[in-house]
Coordinates of C-alpha atoms in Angstrom, one line a residue:
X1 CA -35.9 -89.3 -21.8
X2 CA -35.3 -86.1 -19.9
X3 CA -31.2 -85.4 -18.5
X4 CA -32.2 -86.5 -14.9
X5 CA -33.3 -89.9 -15.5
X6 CA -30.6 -91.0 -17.9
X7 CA -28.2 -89.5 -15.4
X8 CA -29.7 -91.4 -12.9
X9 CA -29.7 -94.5 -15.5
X10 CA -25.8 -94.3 -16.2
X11 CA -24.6 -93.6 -12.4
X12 CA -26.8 -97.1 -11.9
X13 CA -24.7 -98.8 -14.6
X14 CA -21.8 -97.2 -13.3
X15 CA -22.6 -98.8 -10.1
X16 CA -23.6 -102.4 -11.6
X17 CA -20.7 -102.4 -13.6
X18 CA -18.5 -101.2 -10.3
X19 CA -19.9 -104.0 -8.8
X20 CA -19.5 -107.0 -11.1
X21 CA -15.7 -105.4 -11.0
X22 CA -15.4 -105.8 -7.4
X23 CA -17.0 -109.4 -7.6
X24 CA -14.3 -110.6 -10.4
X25 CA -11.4 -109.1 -7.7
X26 CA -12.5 -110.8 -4.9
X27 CA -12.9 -113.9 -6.6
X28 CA -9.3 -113.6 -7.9
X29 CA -8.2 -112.6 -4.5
X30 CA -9.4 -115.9 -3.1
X31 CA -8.2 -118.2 -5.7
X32 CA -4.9 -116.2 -5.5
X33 CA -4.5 -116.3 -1.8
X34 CA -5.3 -120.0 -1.2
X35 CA -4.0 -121.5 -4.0
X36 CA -0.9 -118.9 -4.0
X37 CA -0.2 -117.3 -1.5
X38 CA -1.3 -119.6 1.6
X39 CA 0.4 -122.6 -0.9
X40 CA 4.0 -121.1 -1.2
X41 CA 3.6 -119.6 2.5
X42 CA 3.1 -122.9 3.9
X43 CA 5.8 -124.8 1.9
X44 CA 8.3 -121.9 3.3
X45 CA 7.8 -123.1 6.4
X46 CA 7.5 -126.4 5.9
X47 CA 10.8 -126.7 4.5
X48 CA 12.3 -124.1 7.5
X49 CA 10.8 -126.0 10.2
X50 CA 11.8 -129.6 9.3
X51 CA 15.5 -128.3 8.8
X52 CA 15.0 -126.7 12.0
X53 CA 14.1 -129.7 13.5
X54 CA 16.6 -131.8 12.1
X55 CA 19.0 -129.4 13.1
X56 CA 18.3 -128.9 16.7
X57 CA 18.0 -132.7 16.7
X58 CA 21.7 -133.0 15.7
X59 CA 22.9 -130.4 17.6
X60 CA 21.5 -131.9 21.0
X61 CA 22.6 -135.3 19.8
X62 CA 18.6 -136.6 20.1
X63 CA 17.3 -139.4 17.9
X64 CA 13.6 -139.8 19.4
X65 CA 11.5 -138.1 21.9
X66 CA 12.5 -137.9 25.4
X67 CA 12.6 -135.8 28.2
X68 CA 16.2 -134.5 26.9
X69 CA 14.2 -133.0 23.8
X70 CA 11.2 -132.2 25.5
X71 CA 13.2 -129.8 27.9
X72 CA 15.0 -128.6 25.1
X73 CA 11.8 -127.5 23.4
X74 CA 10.5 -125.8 26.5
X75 CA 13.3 -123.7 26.4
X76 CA 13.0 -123.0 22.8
X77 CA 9.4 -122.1 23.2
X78 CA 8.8 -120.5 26.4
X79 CA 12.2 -118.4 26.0
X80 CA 11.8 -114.4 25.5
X81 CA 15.4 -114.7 23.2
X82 CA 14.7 -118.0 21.8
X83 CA 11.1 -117.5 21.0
X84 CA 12.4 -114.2 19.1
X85 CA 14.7 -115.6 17.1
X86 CA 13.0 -117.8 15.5
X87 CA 10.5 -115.5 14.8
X88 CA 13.2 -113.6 13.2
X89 CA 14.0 -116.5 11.9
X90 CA 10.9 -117.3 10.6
X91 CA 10.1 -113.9 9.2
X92 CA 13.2 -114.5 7.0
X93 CA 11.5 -117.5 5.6
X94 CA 8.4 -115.4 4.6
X95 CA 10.7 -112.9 2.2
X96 CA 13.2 -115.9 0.5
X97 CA 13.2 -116.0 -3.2
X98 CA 14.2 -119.5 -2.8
X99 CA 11.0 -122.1 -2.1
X100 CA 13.2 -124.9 -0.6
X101 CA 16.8 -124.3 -0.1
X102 CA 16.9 -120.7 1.3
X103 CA 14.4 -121.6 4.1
X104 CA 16.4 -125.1 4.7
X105 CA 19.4 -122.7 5.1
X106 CA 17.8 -120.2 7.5
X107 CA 16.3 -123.3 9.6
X108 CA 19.4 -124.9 10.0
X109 CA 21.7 -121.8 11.1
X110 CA 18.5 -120.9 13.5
X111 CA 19.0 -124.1 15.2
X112 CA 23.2 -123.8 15.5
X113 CA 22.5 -120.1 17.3
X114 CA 20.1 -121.3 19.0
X115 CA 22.0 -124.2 20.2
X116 CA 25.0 -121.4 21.0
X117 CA 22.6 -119.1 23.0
X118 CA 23.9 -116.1 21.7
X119 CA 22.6 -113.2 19.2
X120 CA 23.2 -113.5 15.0
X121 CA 27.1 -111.9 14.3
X122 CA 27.6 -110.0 11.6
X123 CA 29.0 -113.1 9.4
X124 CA 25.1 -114.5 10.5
X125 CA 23.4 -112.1 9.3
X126 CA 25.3 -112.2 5.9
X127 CA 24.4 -115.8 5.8
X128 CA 20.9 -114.6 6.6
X129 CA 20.7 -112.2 3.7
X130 CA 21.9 -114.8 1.1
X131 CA 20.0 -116.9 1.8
X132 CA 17.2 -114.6 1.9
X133 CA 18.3 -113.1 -2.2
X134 CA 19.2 -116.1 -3.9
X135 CA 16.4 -118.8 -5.4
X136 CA 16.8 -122.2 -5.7
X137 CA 18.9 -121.8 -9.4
X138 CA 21.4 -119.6 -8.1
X139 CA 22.1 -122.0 -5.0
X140 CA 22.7 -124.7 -7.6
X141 CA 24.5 -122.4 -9.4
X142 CA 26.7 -120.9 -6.8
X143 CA 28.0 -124.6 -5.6
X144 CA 29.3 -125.6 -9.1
X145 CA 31.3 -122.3 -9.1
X146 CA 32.3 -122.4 -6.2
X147 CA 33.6 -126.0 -6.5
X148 CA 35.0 -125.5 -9.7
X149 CA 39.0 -125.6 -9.4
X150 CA 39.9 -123.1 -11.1
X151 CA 37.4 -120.6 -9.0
X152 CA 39.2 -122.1 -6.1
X153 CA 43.2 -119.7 -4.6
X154 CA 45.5 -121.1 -6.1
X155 CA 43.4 -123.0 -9.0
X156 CA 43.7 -120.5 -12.0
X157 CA 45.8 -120.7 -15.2
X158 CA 47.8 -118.3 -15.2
X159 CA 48.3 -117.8 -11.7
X160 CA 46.1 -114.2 -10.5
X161 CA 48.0 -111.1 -9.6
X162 CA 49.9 -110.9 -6.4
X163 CA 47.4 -108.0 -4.2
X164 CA 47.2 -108.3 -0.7
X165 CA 43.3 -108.4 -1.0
X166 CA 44.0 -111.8 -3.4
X167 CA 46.4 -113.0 -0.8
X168 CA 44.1 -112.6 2.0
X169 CA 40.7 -114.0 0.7
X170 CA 39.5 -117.4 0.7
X171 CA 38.1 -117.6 -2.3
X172 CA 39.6 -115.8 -5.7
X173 CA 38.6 -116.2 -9.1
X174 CA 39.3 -114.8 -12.6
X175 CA 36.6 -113.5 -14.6
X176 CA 36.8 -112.6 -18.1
X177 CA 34.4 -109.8 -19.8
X178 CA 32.3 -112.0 -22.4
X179 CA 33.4 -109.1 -24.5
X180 CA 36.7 -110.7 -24.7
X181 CA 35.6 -114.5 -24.6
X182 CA 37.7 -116.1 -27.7
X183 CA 39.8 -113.6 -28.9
X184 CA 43.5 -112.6 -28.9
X185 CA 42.6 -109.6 -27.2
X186 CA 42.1 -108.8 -23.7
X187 CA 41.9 -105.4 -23.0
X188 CA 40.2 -103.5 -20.1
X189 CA 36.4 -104.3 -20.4
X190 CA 34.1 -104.0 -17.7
X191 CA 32.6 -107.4 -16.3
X192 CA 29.1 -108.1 -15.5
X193 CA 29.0 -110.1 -13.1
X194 CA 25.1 -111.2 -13.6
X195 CA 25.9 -112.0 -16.9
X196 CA 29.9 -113.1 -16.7
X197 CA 29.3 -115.3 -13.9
X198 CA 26.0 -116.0 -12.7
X199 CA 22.6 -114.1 -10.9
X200 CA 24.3 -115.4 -7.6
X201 CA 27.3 -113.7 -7.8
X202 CA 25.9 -110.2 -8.6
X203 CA 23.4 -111.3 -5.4
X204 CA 25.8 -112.2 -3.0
X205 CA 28.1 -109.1 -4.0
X206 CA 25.4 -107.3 -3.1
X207 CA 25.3 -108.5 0.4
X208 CA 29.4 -108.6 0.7
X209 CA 30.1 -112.0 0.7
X210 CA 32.0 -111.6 -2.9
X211 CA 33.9 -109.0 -4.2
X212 CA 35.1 -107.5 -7.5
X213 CA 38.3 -106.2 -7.5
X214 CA 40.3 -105.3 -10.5
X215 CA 44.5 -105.3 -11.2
X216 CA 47.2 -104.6 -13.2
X217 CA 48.7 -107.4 -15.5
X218 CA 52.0 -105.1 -15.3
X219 CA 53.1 -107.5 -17.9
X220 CA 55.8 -105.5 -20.3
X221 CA 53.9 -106.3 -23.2
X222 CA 50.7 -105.9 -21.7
X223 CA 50.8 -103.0 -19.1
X224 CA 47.7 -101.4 -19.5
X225 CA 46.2 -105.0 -19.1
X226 CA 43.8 -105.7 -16.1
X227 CA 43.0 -109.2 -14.7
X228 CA 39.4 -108.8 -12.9
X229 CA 38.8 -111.0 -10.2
X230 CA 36.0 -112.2 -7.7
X231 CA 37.3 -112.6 -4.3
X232 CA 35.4 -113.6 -0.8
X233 CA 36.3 -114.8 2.8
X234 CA 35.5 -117.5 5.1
X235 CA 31.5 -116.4 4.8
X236 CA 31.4 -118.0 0.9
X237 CA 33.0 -120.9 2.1
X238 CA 29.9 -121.2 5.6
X239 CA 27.4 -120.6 2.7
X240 CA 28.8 -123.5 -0.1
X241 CA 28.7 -126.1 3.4
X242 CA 24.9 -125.2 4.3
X243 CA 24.1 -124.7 0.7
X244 CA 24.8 -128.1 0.1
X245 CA 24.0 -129.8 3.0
X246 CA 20.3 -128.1 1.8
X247 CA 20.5 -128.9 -1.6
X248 CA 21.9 -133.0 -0.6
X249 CA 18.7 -132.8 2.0
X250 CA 16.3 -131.8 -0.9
X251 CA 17.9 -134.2 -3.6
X252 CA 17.4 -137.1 -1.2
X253 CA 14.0 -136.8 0.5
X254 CA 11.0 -138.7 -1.3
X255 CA 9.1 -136.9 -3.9
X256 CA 5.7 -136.0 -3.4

């Protein structure tokens, strides 16, 4: 066999083998997007759009269909603001990392602005973003903290520090370093808050509805001491009532 023709012989196998590649990746791609992508897509939606509903629903006071609702969902439709925002809305739904209660959050504050006319505040858009970054888990999670007592102002043992940050915020908790979890000792260690309280609080400090703030003990015996704390405004407390008004609305509809 002379050089050209087994050149030409391994670029054809090249080319068959190419190919057979490009059949197994299209194959994957269309087993991936229905069953996958299209899937979890469409159960996104599902989940924003029936909150929606129920929402704007409440909000008008309608129980069945009549002219009342139908006019309302002209508006909603035909509207150059109203048709946007659910768009926005809607392309919210598309990035959550939650599959049901993140889009059941989104669809339900849609429908209150909406229902109010006017653009998303800054406290929205907060609300937004949460529920955009946390998943199903750490919505679960979140509530049990943040109906814990202690984790509620005024609940902890010892009392916190006196700071005017403390005194102003809604919501203030202690957190301990697991470092220092069951020993005598409490000295200054750094908390993580992924690990020292939950996914959802490093998640939700990311979008500024918590905060970590650190202060002085300025105990005598204990001056170089530091109490670390989690602190948040009226936001956490908007997010805890649609996060379980969600999570009750999940709990309670029929199974599939």
């Amino acid at each position: 066999m002379d050089l050209v023709t087994a050149a030409l012989l391994t670029k054809t196998g090249h080319k068959i083998a190419d190919k057979a590649v490009d059949a197994v990746v299209d194959l994957i791609k269309s087993k991936i997007k229905g069953a996958v992508l299209e899937r979890w897509s469409a159960h996104r939606a599902e989940r924003f759009l029936k909150a929606f509903a129920d929402e704007v629903m409440r909000e008008g006071d309608v129980r069945t269909q009549s002219a009342s609702l139908n006019d309302m969902l002209r508006k909603i439709s035909d509207g150059e603001e109203e048709s946007a925002a659910i768009f926005d809305a809607y392309r919210r739904v598309a990035l959550c990392a939650s599959r049901d209660i993140g889009p059941m959050i989104i669809g339900i504050r849609a429908a209150v602005l909406l229902k109010k006319g006017g653009e998303a505040s800054a406290s929205d858009e907060q609300l937004f973003m949460a529920a955009e970054s946390l998943n199903d888990r750490d919505f679960r999670d979140f509530v049990r903290w943040a109906e814990d007592p202690k984790n509620r102002k005024g609940g902890s043992r010892p009392p916190l520090p006196e700071h005017p940050l403390i005194a102003a915020a809604t919501v203030a908790a202690r957190v301990d370093s697991a470092a220092t979890r069951g020993v005598f000792s409490k000295a200054d260690v750094a908390i993580n808050l992924y690990s020292d309280v939950g996914p959802f609080a490093l998640k939700l400090a990311q979008v500024g509805l918590l905060t970590q703030l650190s202060v002085s003990r300025g105990e005598p015996r204990h001056l170089s001491g530091v109490d670390h704390c989690l602190i948040g405004g009226a936001g956490v407390l908007s997010l805890l009532a649609l996060a379980k008004r969600a999570i009750d609305a999940k709990d309670s509809a029929p199974s599939h």
